[in-house]
mmCIF file of C-alpha atoms in Angstrom:
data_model
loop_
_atom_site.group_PDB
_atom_site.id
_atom_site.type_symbol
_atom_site.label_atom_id
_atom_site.label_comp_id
_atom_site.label_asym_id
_atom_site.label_seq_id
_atom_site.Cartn_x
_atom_site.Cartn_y
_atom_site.Cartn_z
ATOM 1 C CA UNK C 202 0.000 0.000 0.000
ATOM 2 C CA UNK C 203 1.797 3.380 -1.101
ATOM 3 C CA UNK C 204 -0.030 6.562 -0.443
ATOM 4 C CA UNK C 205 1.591 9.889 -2.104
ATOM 5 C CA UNK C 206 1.035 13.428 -0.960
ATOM 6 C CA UNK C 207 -2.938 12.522 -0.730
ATOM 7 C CA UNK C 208 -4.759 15.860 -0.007
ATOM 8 C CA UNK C 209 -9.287 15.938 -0.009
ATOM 9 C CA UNK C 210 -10.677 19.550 -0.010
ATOM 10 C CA UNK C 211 -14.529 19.995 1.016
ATOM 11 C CA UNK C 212 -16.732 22.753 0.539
ATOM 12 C CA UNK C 213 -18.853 23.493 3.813
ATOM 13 C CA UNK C 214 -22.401 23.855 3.208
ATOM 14 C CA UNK C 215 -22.175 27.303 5.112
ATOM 15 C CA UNK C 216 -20.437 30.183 3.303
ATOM 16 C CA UNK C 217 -18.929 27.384 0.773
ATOM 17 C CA UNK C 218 -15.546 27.774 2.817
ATOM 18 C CA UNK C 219 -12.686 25.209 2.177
ATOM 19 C CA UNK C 220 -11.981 22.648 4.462
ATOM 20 C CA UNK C 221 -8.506 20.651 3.981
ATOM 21 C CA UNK C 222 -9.650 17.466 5.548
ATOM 22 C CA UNK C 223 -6.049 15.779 4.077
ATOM 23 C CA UNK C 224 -2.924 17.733 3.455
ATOM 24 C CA UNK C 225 -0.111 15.896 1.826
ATOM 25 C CA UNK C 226 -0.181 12.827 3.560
ATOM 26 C CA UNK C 227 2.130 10.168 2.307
ATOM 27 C CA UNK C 228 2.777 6.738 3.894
ATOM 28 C CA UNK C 229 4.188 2.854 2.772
ATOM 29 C CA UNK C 230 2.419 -0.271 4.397
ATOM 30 C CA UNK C 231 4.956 -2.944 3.333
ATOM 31 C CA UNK C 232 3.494 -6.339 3.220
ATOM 32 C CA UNK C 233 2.710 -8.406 5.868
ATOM 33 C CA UNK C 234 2.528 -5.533 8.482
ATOM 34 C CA UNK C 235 0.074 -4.884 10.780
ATOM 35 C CA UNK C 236 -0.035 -0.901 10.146
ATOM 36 C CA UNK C 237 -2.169 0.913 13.049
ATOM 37 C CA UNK C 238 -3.760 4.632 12.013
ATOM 38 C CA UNK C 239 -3.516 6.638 14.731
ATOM 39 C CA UNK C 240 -5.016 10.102 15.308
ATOM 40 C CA UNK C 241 -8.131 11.919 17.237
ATOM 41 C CA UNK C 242 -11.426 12.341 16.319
ATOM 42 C CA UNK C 243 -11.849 14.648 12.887
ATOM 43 C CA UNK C 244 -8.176 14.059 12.110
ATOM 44 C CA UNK C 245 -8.580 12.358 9.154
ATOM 45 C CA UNK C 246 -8.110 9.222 9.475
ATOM 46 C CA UNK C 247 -11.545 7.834 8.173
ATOM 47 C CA UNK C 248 -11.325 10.214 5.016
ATOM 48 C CA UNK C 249 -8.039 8.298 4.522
ATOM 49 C CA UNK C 250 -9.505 4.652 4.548
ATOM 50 C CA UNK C 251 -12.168 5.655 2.591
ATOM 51 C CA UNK C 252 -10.225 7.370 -0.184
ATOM 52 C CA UNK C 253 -8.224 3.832 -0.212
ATOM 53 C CA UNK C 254 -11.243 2.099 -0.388
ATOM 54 C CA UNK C 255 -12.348 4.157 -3.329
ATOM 55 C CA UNK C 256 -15.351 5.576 -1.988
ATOM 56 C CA UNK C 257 -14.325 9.015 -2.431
ATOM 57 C CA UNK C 258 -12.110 10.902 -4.595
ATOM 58 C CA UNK C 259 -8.973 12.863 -3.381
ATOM 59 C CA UNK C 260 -9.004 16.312 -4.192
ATOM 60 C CA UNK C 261 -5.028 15.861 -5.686
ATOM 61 C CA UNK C 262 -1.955 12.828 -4.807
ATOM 62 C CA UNK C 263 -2.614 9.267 -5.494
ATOM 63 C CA UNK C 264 -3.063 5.522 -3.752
ATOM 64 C CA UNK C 265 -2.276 1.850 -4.820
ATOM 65 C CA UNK C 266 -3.039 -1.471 -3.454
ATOM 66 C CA UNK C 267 -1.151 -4.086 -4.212
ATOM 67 C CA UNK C 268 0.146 -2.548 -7.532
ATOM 68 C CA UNK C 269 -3.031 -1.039 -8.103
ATOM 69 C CA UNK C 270 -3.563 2.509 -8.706
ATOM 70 C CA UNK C 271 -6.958 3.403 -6.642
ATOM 71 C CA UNK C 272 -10.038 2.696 -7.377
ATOM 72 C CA UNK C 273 -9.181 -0.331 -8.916
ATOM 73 C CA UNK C 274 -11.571 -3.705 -9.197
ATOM 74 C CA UNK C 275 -9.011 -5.879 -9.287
ATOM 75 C CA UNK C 276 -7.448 -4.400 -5.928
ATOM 76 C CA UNK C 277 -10.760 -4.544 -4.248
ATOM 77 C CA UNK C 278 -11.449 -8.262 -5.098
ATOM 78 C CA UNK C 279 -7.912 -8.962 -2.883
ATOM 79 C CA UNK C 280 -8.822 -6.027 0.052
ATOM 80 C CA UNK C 281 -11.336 -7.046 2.842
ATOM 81 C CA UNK C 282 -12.846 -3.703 4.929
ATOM 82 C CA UNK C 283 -14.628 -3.018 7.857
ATOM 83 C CA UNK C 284 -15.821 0.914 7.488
ATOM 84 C CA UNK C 285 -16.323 2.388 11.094
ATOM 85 C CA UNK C 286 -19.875 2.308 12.242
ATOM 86 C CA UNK C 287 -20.854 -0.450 9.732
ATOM 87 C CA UNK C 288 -24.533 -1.039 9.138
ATOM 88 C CA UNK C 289 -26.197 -4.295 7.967
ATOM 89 C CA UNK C 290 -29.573 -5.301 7.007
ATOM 90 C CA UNK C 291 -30.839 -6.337 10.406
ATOM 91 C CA UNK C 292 -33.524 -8.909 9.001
ATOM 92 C CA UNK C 293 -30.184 -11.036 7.918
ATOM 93 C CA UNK C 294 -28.755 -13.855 10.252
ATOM 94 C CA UNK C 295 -24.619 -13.543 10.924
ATOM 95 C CA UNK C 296 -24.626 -16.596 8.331
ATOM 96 C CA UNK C 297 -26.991 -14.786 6.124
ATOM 97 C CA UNK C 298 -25.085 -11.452 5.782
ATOM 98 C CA UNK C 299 -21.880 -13.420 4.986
ATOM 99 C CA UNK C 300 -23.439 -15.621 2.171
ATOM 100 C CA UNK C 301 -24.502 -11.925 0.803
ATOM 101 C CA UNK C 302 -20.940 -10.853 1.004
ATOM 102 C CA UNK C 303 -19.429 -13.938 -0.830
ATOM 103 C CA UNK C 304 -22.129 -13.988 -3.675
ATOM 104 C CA UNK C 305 -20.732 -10.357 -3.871
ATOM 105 C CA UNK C 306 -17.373 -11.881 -4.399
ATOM 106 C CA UNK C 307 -18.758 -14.303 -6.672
ATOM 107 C CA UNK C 308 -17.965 -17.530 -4.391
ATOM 108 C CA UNK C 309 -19.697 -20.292 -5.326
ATOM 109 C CA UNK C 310 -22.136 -21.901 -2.680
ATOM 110 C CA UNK C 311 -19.975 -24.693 -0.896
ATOM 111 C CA UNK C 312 -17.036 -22.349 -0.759
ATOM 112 C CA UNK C 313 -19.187 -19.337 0.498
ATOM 113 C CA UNK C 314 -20.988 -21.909 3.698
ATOM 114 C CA UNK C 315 -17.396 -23.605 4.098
ATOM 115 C CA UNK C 316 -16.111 -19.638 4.490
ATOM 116 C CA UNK C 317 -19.146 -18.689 6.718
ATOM 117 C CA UNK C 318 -18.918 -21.275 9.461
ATOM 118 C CA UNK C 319 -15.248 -21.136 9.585
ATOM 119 C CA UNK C 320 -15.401 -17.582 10.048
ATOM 120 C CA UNK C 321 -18.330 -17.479 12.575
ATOM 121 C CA UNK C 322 -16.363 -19.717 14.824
ATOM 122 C CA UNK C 323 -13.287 -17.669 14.656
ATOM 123 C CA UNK C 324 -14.863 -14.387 15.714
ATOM 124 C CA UNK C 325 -17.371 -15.908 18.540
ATOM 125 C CA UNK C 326 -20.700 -15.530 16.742
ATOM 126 C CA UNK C 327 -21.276 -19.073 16.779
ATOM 127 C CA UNK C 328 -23.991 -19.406 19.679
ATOM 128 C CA UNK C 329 -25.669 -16.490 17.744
ATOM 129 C CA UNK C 330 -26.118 -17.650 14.312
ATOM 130 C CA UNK C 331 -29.414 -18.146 14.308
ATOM 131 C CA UNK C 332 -30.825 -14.727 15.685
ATOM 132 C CA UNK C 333 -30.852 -11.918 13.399
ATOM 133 C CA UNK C 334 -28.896 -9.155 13.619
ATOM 134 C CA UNK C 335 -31.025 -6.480 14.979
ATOM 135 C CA UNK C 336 -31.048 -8.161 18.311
ATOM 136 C CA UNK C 337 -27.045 -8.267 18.240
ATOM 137 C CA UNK C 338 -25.309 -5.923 20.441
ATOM 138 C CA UNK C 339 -22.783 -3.341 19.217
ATOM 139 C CA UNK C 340 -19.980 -5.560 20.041
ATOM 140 C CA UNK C 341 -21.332 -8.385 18.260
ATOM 141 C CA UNK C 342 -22.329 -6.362 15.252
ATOM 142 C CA UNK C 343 -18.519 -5.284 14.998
ATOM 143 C CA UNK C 344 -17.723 -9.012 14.984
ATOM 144 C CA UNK C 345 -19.909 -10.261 12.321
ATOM 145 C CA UNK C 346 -18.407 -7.055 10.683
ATOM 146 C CA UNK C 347 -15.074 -8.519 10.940
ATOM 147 C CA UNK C 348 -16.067 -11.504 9.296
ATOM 148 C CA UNK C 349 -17.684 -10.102 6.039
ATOM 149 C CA UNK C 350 -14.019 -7.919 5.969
ATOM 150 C CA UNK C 351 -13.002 -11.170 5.515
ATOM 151 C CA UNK C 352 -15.339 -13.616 3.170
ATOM 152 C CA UNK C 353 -12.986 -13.310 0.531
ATOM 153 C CA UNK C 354 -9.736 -13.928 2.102
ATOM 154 C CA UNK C 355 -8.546 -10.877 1.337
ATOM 155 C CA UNK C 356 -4.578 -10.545 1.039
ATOM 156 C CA UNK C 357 -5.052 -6.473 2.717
ATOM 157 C CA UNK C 358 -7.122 -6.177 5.500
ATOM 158 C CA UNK C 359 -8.030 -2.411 6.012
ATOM 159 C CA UNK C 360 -10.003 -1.813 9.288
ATOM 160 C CA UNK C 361 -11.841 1.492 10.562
ATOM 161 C CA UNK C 362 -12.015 1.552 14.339
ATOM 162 C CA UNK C 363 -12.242 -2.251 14.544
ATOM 163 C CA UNK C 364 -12.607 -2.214 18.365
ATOM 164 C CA UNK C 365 -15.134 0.177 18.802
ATOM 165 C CA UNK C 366 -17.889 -0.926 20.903
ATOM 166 C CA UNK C 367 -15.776 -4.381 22.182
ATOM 167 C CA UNK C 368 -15.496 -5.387 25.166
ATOM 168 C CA UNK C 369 -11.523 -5.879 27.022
ATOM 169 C CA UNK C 370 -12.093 -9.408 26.302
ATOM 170 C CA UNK C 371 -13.703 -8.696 22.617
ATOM 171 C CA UNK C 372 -10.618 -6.547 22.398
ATOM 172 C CA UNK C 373 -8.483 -9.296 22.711
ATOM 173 C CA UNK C 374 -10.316 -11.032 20.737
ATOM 174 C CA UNK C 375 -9.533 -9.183 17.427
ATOM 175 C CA UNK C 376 -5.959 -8.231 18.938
ATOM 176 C CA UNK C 377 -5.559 -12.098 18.123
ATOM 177 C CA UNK C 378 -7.544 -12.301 14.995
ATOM 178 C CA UNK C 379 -5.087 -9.603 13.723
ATOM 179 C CA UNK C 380 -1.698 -10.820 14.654
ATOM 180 C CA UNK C 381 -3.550 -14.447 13.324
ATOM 181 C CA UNK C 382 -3.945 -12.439 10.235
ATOM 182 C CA UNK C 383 -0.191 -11.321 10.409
ATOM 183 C CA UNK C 384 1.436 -14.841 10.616
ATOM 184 C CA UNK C 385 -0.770 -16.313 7.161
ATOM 185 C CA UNK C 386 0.875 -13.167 5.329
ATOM 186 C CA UNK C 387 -1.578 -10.854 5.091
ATOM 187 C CA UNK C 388 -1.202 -7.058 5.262
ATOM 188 C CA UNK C 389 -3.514 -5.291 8.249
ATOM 189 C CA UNK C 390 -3.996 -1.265 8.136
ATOM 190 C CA UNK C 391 -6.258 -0.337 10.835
ATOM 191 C CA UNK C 392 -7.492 3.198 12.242
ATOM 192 C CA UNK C 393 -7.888 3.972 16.157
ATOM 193 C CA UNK C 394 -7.705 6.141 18.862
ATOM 194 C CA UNK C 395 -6.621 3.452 21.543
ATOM 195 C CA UNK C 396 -3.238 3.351 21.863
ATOM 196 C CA UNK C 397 -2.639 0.065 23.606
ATOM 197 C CA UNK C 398 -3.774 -1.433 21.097
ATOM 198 C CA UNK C 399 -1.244 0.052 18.927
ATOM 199 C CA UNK C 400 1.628 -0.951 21.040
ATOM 200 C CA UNK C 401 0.773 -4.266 21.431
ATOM 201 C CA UNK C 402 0.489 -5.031 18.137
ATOM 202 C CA UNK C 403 1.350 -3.144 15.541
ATOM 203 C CA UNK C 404 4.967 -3.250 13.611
ATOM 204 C CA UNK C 405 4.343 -0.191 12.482
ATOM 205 C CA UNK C 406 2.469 3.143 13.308
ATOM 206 C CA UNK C 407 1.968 6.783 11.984
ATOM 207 C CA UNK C 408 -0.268 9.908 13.812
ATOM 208 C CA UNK C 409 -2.263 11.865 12.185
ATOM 209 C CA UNK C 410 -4.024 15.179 13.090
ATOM 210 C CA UNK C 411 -5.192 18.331 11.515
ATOM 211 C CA UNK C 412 -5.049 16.331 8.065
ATOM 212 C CA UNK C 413 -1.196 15.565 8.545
ATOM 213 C CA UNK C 414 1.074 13.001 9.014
ATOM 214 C CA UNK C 415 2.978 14.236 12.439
ATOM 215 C CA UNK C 416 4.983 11.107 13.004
ATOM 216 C CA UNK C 417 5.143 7.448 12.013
ATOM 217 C CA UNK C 418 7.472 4.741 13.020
ATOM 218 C CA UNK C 419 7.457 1.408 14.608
ATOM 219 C CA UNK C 420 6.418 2.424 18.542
ATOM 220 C CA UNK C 421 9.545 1.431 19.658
ATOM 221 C CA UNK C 422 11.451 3.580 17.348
ATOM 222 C CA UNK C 423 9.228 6.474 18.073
ATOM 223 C CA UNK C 424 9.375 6.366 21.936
ATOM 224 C CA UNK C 425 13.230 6.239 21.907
ATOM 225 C CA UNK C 426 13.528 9.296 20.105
ATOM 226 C CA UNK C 427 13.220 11.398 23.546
ATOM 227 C CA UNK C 428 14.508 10.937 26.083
ATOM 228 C CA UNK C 429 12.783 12.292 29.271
ATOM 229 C CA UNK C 430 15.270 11.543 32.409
ATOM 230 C CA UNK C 431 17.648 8.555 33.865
ATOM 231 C CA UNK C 432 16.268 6.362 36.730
ATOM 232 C CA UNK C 433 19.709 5.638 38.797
ATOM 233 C CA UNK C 434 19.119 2.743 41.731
ATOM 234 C CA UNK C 435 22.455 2.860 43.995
ATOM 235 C CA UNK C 436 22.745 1.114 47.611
ATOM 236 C CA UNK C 437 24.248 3.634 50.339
ATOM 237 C CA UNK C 438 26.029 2.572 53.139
ATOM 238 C CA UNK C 439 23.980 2.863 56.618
ATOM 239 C CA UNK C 440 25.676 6.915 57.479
ATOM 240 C CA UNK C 441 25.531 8.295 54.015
ATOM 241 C CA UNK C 442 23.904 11.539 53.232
ATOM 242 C CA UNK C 443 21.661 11.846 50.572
ATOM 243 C CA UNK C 444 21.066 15.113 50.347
ATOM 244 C CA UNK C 445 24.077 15.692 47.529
ATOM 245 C CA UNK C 446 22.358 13.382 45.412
ATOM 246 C CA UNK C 447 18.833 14.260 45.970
ATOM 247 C CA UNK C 448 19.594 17.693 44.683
ATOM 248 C CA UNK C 449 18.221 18.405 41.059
ATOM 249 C CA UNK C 450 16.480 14.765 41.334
ATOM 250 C CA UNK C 451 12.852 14.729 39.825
ATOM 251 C CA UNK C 452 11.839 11.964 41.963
ATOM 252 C CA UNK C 453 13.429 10.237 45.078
ATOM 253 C CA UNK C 454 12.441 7.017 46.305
ATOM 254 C CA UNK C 455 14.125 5.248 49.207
ATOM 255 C CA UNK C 456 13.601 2.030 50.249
ATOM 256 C CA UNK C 457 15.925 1.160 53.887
ATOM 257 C CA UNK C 458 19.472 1.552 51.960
ATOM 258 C CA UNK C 459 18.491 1.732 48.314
ATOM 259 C CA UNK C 460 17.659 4.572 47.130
ATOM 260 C CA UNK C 461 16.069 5.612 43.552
ATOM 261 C CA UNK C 462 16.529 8.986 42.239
ATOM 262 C CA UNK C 463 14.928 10.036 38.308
ATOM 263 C CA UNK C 464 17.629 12.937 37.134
ATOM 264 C CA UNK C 465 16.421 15.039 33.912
ATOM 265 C CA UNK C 466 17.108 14.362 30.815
ATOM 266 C CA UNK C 467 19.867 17.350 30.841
ATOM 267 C CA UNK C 468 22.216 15.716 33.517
ATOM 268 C CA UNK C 469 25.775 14.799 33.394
ATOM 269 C CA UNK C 470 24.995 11.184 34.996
ATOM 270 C CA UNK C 471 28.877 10.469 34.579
ATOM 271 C CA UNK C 472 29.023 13.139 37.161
ATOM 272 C CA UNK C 473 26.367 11.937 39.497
ATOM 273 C CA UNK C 474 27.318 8.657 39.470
ATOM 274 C CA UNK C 475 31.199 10.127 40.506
ATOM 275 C CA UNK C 476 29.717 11.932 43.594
ATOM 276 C CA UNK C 477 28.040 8.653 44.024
ATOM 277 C CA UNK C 478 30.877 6.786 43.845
ATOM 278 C CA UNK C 479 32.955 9.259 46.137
ATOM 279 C CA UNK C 480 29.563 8.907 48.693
ATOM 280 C CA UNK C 481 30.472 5.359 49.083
ATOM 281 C CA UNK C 482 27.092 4.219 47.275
ATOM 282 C CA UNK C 483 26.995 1.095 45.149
ATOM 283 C CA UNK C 484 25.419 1.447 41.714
ATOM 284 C CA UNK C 485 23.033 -1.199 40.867
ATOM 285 C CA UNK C 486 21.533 0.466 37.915
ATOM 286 C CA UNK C 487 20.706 2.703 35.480
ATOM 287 C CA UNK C 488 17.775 3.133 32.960
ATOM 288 C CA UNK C 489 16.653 5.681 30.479
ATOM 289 C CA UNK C 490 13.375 6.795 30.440
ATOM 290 C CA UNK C 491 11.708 7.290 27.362
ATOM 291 C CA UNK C 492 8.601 8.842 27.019
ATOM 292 C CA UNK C 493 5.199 6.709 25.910
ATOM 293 C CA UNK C 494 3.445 6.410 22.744
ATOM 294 C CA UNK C 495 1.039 8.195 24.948
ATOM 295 C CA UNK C 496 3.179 11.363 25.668
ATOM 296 C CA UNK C 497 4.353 11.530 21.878
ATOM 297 C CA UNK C 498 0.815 11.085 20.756
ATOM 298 C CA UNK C 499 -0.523 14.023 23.058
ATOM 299 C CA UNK C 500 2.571 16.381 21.832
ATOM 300 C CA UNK C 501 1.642 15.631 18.039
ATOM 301 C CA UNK C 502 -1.432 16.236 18.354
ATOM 302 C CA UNK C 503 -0.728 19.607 20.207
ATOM 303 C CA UNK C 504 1.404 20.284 18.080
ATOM 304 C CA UNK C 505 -0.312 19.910 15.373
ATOM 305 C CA UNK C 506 -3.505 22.702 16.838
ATOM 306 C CA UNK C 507 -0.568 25.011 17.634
ATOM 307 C CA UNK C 508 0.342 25.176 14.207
ATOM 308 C CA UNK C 509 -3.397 25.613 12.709
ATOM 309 C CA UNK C 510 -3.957 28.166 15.228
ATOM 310 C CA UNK C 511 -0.643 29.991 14.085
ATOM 311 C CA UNK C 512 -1.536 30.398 10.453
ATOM 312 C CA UNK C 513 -2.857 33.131 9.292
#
């Protein structure tokens, strides 16, 4: 999946002003990732999927799929999709919707009720399958959604807020069903807002707000980039002073005679750890502290308002 300088310009029904819902975003999904979509609400993350998906033109830049320059029917026949909020006859049974789905594909009938079981067992529906699916609940409306993303065994898997409305244990759920979908080869892009879902899974991730693309990387790339401080753990002997040491410290801990001090990012450890030293304290260790998808997420997005605001 290769997305080039993709930019979608709306008209507001008041006043006919412009609204850049996508400016110049540009991303790779490599093959056999599991790609998470992060950004707040109105960022643009759904006008994103759904310019993949072809169900909306870009106002300039360009998509592919698999080779495929978007729209394309032969990419869609290989891409399964869950849009966010999905809506379904509710007369159908779970079984029923996903025979619908693989005539849609053009399965033929033993593949498509082969397909349908398999996949109603997978994603938990099974003790459901014959009620329809206006007496499903949210959660299991977003799992029979999962399924029909994948009737066709679809080589991309491109999911809109595919935990929305689950459950921690539903949550899990599809965390499995996606790293499942990982290790048979297949290529996952998913939106959310919920990062630890992001860092438990994903190989790769980019934020998006305001219509840009404010950082991507794999998490654990992105959270090493700052550093925020240095947790030092020494032992003291029973009459030092800590006072020396304490000085500057973010945070002290002591526990009988270990004590933990978090220095700033901006200290000369060498330094501290010498008057340590010279203290008669025995280092036991010493750890960087990064900051958390979390805290880069929350500066991005600031970020990101702070530079809105500033334009004139």
């Amino acid at each position: 999946m290769v997305v080039r300088d993709l930019r979608k310009t709306y008209r507001t029904p008041f006043r006919r002003k412009k609204v850049e819902a996508l400016s110049g975003v540009t991303f790779t999904v490599e093959r056999g990732q599991i790609f998470g979509f992060v950004g707040p609400n109105g960022a643009g993350k759904t006008t994103t999927i759904r310019t993949l998906m072809g169900l909306i033109r870009p106002t300039a830049g360009s998509a592919a799929i698999l080779g495929h320059a978007i729209p394309s029917r032969d990419a869609r026949r290989r891409v399964g999709f869950l849009p966010e909020a999905p809506y379904f006859y509710d007369y159908l049974t779970v079984g029923e919707l996903l025979d619908l789905a693989g005539r849609l594909f053009g399965m033929s009938a033993a593949a498509r009720t082969k397909r349908a079981n398999e996949l109603i067992e997978k994603v938990g529906l099974d003790r459901a399958r014959s009620q329809s699916l206006k007496k499903f609940s949210k959660g299991m409306l977003q799992r029979a959604g999962l399924a029909q993303a994948l009737m066709n065994d679809p080589e991309v898997v491109v999911l809109d807020e595919p935990m929305s409305g689950l459950d921690p244990i539903g949550r899990k759920e599809v965390r499995d069903l996606i790293l499942e979908l990982r290790d048979q080869g297949k290529t996952v892009f998913f939106s959310t807002h919920i990062l630890s879902d992001v860092e438990a899974i994903t190989d790769e991730v980019a934020i998006i707000a305001r219509g840009q693309l404010q950082a991507q990387g794999s998490p654990a790339e992105l959270v090493q980039k700052t550093l925020r401080g240095v947790e030092v753990t020494v032992r003291l002997a029973a009459d030092v002073a800590t006072a020396e040491l304490e000085t500057g410290a973010e945070r002290v801990r002591r526990v009988g005679t270990e004590l933990a001090v978090v220095l700033p990012a901006d200290t000369d450890v060498d330094a501290w750890i010498a008057r340590a030293h010279t203290a008669g304290a025995k280092i036991i260790s010493v750890s960087p502290r990064h900051e958390t998808l979390e805290d880069l997420f929350l500066r991005e997005v600031a970020n990101a308002d702070t530079t809105v605001e500033a334009r004139p």
